[in-house]
JSON list of C-alpha atoms in Angstrom, two decimals:
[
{"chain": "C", "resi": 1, "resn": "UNK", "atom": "CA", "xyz": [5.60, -201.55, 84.73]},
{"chain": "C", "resi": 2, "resn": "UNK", "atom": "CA", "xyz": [3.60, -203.98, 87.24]},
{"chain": "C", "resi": 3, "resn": "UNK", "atom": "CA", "xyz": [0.50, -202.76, 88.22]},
{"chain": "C", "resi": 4, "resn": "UNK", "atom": "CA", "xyz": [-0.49, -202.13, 91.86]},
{"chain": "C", "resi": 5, "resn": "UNK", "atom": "CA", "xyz": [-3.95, -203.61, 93.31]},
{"chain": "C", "resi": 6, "resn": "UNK", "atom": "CA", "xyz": [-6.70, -201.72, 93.12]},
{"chain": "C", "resi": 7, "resn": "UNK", "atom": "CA", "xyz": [-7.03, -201.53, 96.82]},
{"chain": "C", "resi": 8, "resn": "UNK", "atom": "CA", "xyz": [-3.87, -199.45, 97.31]},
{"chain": "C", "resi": 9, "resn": "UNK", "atom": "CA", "xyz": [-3.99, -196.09, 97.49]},
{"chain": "C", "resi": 10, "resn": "UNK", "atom": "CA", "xyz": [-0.55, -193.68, 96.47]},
{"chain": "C", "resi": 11, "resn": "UNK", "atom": "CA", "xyz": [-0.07, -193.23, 100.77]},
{"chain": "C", "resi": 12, "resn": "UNK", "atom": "CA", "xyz": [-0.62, -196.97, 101.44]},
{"chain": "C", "resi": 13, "resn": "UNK", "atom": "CA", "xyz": [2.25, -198.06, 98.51]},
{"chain": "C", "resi": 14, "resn": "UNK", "atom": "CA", "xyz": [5.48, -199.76, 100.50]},
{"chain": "C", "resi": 15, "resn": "UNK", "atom": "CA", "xyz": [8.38, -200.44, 98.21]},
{"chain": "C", "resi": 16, "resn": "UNK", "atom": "CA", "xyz": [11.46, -202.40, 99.55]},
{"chain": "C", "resi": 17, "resn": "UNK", "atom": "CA", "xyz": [14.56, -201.21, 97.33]},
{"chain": "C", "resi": 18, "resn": "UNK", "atom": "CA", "xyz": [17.58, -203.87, 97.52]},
{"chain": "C", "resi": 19, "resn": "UNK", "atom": "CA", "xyz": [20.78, -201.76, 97.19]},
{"chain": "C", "resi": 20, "resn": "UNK", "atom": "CA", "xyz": [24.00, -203.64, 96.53]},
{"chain": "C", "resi": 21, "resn": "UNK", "atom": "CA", "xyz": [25.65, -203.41, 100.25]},
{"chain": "C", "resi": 22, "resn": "UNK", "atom": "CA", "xyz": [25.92, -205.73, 103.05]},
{"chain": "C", "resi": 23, "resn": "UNK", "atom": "CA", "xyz": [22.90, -207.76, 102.76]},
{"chain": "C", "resi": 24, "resn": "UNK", "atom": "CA", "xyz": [22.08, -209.70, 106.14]},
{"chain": "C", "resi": 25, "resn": "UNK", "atom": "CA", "xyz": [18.08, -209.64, 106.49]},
{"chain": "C", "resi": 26, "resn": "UNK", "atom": "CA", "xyz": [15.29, -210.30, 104.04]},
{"chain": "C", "resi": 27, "resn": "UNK", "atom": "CA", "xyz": [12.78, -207.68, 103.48]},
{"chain": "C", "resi": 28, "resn": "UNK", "atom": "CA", "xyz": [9.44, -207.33, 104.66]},
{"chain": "C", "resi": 29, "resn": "UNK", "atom": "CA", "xyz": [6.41, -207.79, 102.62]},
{"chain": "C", "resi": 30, "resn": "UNK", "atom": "CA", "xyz": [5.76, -204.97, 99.92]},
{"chain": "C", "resi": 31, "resn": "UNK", "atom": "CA", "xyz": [4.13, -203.71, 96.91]},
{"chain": "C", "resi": 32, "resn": "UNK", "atom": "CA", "xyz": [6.95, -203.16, 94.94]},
{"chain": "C", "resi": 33, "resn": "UNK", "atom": "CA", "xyz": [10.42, -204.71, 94.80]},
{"chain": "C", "resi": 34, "resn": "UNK", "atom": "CA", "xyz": [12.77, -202.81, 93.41]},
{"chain": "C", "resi": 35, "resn": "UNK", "atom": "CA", "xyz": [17.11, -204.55, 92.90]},
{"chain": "C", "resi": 36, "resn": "UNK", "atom": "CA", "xyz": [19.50, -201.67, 92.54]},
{"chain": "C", "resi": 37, "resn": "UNK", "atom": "CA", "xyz": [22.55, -202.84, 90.74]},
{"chain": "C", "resi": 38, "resn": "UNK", "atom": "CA", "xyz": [23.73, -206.18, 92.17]},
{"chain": "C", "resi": 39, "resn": "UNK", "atom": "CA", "xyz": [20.35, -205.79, 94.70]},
{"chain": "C", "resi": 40, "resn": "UNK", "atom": "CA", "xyz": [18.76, -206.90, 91.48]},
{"chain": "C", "resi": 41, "resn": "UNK", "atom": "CA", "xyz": [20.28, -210.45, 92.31]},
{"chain": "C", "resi": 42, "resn": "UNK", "atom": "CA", "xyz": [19.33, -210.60, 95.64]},
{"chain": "C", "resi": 43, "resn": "UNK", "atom": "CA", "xyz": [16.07, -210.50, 94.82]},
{"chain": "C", "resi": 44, "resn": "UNK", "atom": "CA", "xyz": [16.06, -213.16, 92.20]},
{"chain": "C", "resi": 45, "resn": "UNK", "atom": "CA", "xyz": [18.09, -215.22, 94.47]},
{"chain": "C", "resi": 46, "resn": "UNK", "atom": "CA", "xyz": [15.85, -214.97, 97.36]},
{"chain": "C", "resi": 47, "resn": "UNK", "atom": "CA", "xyz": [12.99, -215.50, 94.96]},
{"chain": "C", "resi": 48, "resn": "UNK", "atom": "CA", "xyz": [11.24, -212.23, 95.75]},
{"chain": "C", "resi": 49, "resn": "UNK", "atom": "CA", "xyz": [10.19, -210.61, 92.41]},
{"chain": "C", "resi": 50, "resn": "UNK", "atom": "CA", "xyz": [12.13, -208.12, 90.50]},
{"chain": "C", "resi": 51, "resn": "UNK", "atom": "CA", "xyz": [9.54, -205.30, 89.50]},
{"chain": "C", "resi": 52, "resn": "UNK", "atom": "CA", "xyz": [11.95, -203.05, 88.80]},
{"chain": "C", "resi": 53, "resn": "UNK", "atom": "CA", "xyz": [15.84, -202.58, 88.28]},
{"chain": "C", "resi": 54, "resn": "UNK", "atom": "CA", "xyz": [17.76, -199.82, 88.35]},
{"chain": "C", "resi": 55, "resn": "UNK", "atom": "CA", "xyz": [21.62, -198.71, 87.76]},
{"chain": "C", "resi": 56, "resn": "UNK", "atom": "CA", "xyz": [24.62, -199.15, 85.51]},
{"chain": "C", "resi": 57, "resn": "UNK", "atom": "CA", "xyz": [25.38, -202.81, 86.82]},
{"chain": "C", "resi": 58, "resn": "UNK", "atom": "CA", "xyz": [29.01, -202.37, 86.91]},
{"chain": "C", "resi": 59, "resn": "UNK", "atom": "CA", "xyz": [28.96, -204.44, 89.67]},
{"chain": "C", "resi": 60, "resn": "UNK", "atom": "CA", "xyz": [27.74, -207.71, 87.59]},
{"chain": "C", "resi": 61, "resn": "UNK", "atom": "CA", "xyz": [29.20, -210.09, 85.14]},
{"chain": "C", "resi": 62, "resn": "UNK", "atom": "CA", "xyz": [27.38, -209.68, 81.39]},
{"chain": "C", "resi": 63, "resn": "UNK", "atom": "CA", "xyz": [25.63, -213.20, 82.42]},
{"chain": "C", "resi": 64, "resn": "UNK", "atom": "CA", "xyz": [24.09, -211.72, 85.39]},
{"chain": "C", "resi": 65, "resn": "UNK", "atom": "CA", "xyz": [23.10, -208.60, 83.57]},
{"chain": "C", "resi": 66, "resn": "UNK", "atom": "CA", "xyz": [21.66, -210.59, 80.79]},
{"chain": "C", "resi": 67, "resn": "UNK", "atom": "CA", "xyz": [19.44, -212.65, 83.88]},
{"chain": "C", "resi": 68, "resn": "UNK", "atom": "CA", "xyz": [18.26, -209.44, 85.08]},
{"chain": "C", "resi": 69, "resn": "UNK", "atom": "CA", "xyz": [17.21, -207.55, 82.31]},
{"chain": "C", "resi": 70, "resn": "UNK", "atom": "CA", "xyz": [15.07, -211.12, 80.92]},
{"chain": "C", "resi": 71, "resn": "UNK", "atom": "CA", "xyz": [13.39, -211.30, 84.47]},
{"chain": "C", "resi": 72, "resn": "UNK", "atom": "CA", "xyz": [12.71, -207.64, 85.34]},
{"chain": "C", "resi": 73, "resn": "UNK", "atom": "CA", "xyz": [9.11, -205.99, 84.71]},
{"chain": "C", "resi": 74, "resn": "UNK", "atom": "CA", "xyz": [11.34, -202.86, 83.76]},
{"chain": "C", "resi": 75, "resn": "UNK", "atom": "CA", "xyz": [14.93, -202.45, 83.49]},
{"chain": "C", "resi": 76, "resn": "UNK", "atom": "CA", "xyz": [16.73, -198.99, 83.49]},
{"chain": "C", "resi": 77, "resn": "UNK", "atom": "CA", "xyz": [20.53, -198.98, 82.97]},
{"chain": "C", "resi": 78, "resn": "UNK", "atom": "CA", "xyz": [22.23, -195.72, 83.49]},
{"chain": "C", "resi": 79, "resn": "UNK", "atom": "CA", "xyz": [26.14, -194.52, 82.53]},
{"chain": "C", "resi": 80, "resn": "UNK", "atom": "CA", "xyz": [28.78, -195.62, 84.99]},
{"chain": "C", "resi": 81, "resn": "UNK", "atom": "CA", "xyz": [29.69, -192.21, 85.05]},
{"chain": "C", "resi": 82, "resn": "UNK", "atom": "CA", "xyz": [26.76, -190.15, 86.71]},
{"chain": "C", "resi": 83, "resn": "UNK", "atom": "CA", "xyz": [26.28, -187.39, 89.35]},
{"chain": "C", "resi": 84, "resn": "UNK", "atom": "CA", "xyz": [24.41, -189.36, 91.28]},
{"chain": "C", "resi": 85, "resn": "UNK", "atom": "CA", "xyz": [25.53, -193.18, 92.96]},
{"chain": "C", "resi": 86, "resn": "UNK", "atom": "CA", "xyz": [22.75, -195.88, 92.14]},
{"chain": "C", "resi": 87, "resn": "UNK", "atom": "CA", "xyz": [21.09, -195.70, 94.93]},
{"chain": "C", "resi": 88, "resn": "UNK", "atom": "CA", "xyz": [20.17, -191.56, 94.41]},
{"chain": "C", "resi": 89, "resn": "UNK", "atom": "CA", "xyz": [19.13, -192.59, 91.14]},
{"chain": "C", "resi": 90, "resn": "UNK", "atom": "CA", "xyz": [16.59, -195.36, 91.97]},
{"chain": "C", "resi": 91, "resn": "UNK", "atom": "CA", "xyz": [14.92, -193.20, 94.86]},
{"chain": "C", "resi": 92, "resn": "UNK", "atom": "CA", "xyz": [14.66, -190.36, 92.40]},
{"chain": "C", "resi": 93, "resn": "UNK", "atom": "CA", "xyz": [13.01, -193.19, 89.71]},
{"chain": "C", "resi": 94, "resn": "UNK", "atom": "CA", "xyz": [10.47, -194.22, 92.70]},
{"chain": "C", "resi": 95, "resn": "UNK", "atom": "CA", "xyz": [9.07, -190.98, 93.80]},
{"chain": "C", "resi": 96, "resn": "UNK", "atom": "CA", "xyz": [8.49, -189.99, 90.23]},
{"chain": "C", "resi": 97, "resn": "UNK", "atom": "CA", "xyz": [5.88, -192.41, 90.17]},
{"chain": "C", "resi": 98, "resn": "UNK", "atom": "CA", "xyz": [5.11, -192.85, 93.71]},
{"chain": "C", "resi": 99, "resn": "UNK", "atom": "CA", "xyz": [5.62, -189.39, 95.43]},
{"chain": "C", "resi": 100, "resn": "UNK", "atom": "CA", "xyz": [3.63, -190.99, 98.62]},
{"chain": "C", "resi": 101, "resn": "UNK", "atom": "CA", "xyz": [5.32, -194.35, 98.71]},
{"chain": "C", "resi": 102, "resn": "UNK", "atom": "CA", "xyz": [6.66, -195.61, 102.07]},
{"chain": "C", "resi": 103, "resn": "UNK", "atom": "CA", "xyz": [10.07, -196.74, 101.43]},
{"chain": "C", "resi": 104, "resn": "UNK", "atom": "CA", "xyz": [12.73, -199.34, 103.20]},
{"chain": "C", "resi": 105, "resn": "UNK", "atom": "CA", "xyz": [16.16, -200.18, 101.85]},
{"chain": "C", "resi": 106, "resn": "UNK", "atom": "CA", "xyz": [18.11, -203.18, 102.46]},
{"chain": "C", "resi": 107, "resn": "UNK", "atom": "CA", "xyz": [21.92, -203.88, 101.67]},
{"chain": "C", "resi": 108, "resn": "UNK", "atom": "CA", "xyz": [23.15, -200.29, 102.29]},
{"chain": "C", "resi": 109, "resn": "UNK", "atom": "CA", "xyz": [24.44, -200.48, 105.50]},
{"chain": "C", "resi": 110, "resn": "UNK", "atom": "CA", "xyz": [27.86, -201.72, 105.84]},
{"chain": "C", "resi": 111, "resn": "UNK", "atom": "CA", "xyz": [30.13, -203.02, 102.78]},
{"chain": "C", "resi": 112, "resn": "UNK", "atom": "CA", "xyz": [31.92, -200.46, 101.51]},
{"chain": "C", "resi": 113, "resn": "UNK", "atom": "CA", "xyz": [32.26, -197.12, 104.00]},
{"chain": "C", "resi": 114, "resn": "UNK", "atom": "CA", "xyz": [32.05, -194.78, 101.50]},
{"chain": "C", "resi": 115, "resn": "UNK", "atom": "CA", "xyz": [28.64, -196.33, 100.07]},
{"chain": "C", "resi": 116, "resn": "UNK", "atom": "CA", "xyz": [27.35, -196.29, 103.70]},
{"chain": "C", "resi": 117, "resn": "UNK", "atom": "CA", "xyz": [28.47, -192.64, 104.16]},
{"chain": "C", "resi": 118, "resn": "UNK", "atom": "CA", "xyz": [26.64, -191.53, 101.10]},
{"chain": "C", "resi": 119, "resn": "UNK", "atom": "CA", "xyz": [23.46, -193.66, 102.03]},
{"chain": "C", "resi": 120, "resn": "UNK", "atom": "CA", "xyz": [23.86, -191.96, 105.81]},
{"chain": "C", "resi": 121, "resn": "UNK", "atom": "CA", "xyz": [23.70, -188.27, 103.90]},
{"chain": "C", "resi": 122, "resn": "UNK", "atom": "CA", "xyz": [20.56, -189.23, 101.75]},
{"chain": "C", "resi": 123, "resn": "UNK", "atom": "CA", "xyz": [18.50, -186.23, 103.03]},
{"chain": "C", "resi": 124, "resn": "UNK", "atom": "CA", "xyz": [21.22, -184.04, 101.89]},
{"chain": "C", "resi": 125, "resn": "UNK", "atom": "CA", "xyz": [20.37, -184.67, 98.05]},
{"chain": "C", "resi": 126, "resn": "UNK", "atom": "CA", "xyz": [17.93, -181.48, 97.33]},
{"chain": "C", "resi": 127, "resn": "UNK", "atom": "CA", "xyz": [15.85, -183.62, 95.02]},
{"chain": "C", "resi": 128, "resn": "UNK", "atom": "CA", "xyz": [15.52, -186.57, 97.85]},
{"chain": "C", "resi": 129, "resn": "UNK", "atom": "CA", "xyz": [15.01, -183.98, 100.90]},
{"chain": "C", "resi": 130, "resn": "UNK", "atom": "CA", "xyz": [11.28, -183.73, 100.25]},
{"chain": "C", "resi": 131, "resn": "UNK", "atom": "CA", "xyz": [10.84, -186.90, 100.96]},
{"chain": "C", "resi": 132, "resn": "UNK", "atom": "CA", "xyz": [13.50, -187.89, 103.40]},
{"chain": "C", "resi": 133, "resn": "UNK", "atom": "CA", "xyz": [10.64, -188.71, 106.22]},
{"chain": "C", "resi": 134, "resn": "UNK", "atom": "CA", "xyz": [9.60, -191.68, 103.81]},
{"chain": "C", "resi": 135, "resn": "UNK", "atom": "CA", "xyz": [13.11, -193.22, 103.36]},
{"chain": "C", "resi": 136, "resn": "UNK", "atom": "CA", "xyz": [14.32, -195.77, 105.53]},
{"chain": "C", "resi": 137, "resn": "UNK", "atom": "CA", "xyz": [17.85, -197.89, 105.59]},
{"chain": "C", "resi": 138, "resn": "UNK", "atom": "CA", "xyz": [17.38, -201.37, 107.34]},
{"chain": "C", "resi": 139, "resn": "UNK", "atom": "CA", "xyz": [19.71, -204.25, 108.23]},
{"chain": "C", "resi": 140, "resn": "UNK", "atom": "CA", "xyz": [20.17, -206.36, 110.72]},
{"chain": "C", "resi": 141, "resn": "UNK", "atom": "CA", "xyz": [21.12, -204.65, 113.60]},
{"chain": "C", "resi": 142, "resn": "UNK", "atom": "CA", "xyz": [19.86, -200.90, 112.49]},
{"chain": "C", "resi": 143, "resn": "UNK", "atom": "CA", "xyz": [17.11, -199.11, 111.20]},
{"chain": "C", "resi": 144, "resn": "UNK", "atom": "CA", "xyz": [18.17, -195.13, 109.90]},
{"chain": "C", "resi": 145, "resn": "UNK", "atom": "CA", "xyz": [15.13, -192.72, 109.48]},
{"chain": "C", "resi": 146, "resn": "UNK", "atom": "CA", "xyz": [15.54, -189.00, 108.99]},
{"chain": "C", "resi": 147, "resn": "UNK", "atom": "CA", "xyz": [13.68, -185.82, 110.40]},
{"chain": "C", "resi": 148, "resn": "UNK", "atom": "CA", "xyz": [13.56, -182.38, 109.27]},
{"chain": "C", "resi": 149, "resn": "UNK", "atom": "CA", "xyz": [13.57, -179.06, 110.72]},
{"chain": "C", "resi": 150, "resn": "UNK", "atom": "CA", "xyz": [11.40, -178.55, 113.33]},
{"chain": "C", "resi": 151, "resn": "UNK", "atom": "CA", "xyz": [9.49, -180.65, 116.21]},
{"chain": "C", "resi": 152, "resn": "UNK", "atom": "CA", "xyz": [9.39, -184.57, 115.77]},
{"chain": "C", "resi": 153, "resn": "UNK", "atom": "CA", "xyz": [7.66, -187.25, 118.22]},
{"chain": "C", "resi": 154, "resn": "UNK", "atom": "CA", "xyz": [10.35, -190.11, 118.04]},
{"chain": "C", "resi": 155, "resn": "UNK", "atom": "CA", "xyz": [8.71, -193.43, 118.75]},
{"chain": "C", "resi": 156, "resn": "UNK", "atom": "CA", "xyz": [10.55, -196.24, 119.65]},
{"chain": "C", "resi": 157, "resn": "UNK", "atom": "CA", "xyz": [11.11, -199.59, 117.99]},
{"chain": "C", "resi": 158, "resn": "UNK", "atom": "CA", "xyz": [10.72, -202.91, 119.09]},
{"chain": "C", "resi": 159, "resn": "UNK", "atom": "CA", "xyz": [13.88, -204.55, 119.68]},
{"chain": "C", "resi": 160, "resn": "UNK", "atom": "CA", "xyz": [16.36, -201.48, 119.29]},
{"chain": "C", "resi": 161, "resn": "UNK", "atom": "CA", "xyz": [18.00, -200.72, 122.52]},
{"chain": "C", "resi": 162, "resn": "UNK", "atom": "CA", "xyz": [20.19, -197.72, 121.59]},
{"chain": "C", "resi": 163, "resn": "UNK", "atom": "CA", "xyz": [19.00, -194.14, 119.35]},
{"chain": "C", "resi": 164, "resn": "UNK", "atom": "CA", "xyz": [21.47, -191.62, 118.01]},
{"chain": "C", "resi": 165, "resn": "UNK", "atom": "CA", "xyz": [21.44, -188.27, 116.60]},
{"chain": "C", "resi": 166, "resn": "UNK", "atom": "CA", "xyz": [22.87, -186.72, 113.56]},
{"chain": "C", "resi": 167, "resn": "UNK", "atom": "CA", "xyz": [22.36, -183.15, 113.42]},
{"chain": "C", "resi": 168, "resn": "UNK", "atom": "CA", "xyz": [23.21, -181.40, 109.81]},
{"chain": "C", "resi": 169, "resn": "UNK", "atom": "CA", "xyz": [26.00, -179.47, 109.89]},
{"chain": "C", "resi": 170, "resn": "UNK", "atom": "CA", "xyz": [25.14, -176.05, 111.72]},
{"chain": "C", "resi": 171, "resn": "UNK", "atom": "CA", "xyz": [22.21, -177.77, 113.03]},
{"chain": "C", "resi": 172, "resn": "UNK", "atom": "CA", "xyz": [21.17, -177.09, 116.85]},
{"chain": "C", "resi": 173, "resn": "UNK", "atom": "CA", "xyz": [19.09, -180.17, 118.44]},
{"chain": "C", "resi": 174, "resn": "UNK", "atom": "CA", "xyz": [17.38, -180.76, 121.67]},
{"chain": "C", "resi": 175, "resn": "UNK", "atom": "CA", "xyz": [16.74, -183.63, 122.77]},
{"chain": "C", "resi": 176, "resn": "UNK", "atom": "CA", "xyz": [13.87, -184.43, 125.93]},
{"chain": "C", "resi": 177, "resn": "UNK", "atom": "CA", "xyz": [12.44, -187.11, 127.97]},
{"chain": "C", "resi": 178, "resn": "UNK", "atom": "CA", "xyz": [15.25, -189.18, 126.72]},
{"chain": "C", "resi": 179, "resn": "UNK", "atom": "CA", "xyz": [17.94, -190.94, 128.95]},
{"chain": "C", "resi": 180, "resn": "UNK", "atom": "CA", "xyz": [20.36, -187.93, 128.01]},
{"chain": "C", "resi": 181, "resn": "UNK", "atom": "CA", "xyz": [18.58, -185.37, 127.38]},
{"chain": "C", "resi": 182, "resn": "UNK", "atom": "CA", "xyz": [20.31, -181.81, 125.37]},
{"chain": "C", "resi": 183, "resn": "UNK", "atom": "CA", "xyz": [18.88, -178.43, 126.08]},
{"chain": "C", "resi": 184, "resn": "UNK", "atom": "CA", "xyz": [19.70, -175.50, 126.36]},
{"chain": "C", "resi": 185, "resn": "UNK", "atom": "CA", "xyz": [21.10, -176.29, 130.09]},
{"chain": "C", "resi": 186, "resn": "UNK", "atom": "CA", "xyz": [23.67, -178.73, 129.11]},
{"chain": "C", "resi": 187, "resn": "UNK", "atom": "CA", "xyz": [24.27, -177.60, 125.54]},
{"chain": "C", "resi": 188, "resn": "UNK", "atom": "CA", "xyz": [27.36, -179.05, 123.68]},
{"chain": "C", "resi": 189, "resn": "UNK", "atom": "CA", "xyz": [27.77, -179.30, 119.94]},
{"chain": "C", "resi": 190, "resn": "UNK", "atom": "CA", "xyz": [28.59, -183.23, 118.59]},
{"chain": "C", "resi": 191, "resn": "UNK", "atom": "CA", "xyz": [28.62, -184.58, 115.38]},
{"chain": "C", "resi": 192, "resn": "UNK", "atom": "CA", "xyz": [26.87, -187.44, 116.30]},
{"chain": "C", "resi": 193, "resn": "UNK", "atom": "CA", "xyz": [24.96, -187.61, 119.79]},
{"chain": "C", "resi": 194, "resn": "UNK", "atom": "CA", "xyz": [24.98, -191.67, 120.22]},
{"chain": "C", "resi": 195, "resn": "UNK", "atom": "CA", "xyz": [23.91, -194.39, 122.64]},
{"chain": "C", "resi": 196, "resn": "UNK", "atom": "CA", "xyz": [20.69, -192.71, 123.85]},
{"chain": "C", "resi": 197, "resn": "UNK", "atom": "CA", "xyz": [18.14, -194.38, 125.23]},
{"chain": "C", "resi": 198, "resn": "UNK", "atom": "CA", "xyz": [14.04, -194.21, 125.75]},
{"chain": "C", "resi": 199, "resn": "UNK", "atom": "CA", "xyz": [12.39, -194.45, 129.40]},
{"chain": "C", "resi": 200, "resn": "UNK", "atom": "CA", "xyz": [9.36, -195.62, 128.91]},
{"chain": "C", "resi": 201, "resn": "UNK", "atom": "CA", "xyz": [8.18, -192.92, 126.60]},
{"chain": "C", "resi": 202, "resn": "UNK", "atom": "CA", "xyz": [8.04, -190.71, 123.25]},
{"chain": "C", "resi": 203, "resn": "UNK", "atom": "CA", "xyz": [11.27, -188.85, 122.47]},
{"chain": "C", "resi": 204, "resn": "UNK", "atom": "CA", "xyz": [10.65, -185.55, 121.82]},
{"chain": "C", "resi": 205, "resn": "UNK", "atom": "CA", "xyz": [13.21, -183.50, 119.33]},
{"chain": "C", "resi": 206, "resn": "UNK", "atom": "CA", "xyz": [13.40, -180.50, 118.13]},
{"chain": "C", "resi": 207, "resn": "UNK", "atom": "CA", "xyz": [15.93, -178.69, 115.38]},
{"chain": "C", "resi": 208, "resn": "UNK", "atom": "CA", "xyz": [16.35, -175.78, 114.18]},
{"chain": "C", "resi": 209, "resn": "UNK", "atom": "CA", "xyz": [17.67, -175.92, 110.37]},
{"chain": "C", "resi": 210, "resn": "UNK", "atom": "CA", "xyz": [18.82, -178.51, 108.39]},
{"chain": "C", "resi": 211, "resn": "UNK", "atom": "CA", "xyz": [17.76, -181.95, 109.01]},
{"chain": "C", "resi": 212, "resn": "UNK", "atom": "CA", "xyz": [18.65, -184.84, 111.81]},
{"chain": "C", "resi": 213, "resn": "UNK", "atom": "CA", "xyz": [19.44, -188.61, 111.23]},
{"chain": "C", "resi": 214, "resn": "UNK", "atom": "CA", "xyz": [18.02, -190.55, 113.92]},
{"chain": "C", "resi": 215, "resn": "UNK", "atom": "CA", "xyz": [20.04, -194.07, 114.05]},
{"chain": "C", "resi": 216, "resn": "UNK", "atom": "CA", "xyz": [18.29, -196.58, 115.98]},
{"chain": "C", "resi": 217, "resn": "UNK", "atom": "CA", "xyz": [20.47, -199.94, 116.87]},
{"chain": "C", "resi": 218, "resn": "UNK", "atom": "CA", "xyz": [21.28, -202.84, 118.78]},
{"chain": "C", "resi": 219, "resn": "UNK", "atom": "CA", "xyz": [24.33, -205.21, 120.06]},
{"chain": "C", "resi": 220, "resn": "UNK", "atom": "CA", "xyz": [25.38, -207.99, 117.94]},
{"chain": "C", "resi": 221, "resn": "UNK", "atom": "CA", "xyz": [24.04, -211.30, 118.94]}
]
């Protein structure tokens, strides 16, 4: 298992995991790298390092899985048949050893819908939940970050023109200082309350139960 530098503290650790989606952007700097499944490949292709590896590599020929497991610091192959998808499994993997560890995904956004669908309902997973405000899902034109219960201070992010909510089911949100905001004035019950915007300040949000995913994105170039 690679060692971290001395320097970094358990709060301070950022891991970039490299799921095997639709891969359009590179990751940013981290600590750890971590390829899950075909991800694994990115990595070595893109000549980042492959600390670790994680899933049952169905998804790869026996050359490519004979690459990986020679060039990662530690390899974990699991059954194709599992309760939970790769992904589950890897972020379950990290926060065993790094319960404080920032973490940013790449490649699970887009490909195949019912991959992205799962990845969307991460928070959902009861093992994952706890540390659903420390998971994030990157590409190229969004960024995915999810909130608990309660009151959040949503920030915005450089470059994203557009946020959207998505409440839990049974979940009541309100939304202020935002373009459109949701109270209890204007009340209406959405799956998904999309294309908001920020004016020139914080967000605030607040929910009841369950948990929100906040999906901030852009237009296509």
């Amino acid at each position: 298992m690679p060692t971290l530098p001395n320097w970094k503290q358990p709060s301070m650790i950022k891991i970039a995991l490299i799921s095997g989606g639709s891969f359009d952007c590179l990751p940013e700097p981290a600590d750890l790298y971590v390829g899950v499944d075909a991800g694994s490949l990115r990595l070595l292709e893109h000549s980042l390092p492959l600390d670790w590896a994680i899933g049952d590599f169905d998804s790869v020929t026996p050359e490519e899985l004979g690459r990986i497991k020679d060039l990662a610091e530690r390899f974990l192959q699991a059954p194709a048949e599992k309760d939970d998808t790769d992904l589950e499994l890897a972020l379950k993997e990290v926060f065993k050893v790094y319960p404080q560890a920032q973490v940013h995904i790449y490649g699970a956004l887009g490909g195949r819908m019912d991959h992205m669908m799962a990845n969307l309902f991460l928070a959902a997973e009861p093992d994952l939940a706890p540390y659903m405000e420390q998971i994030e899902l990157v590409d190229s034109q969004n960024i995915v970050r999810f909130r608990p219960a309660g009151r959040h201070v949503i920030q915005p992010i450089q470059g994203m023109t557009y946020i959207s909510f998505m409440p839990s089911d049974g979940s009541r949100l309100t939304i202020c200082h935002a373009k459109y905001p949701l109270d209890a004035s204007n009340y209406f019950f959405k799956k998904c309350y999309s294309s908001n915007e920020f004016i020139d300040r914080d967000i605030d949000i607040q929910l009841d139960k369950g948990y929100v995913v906040l999906i901030y994105s852009k237009d296509k170039n």
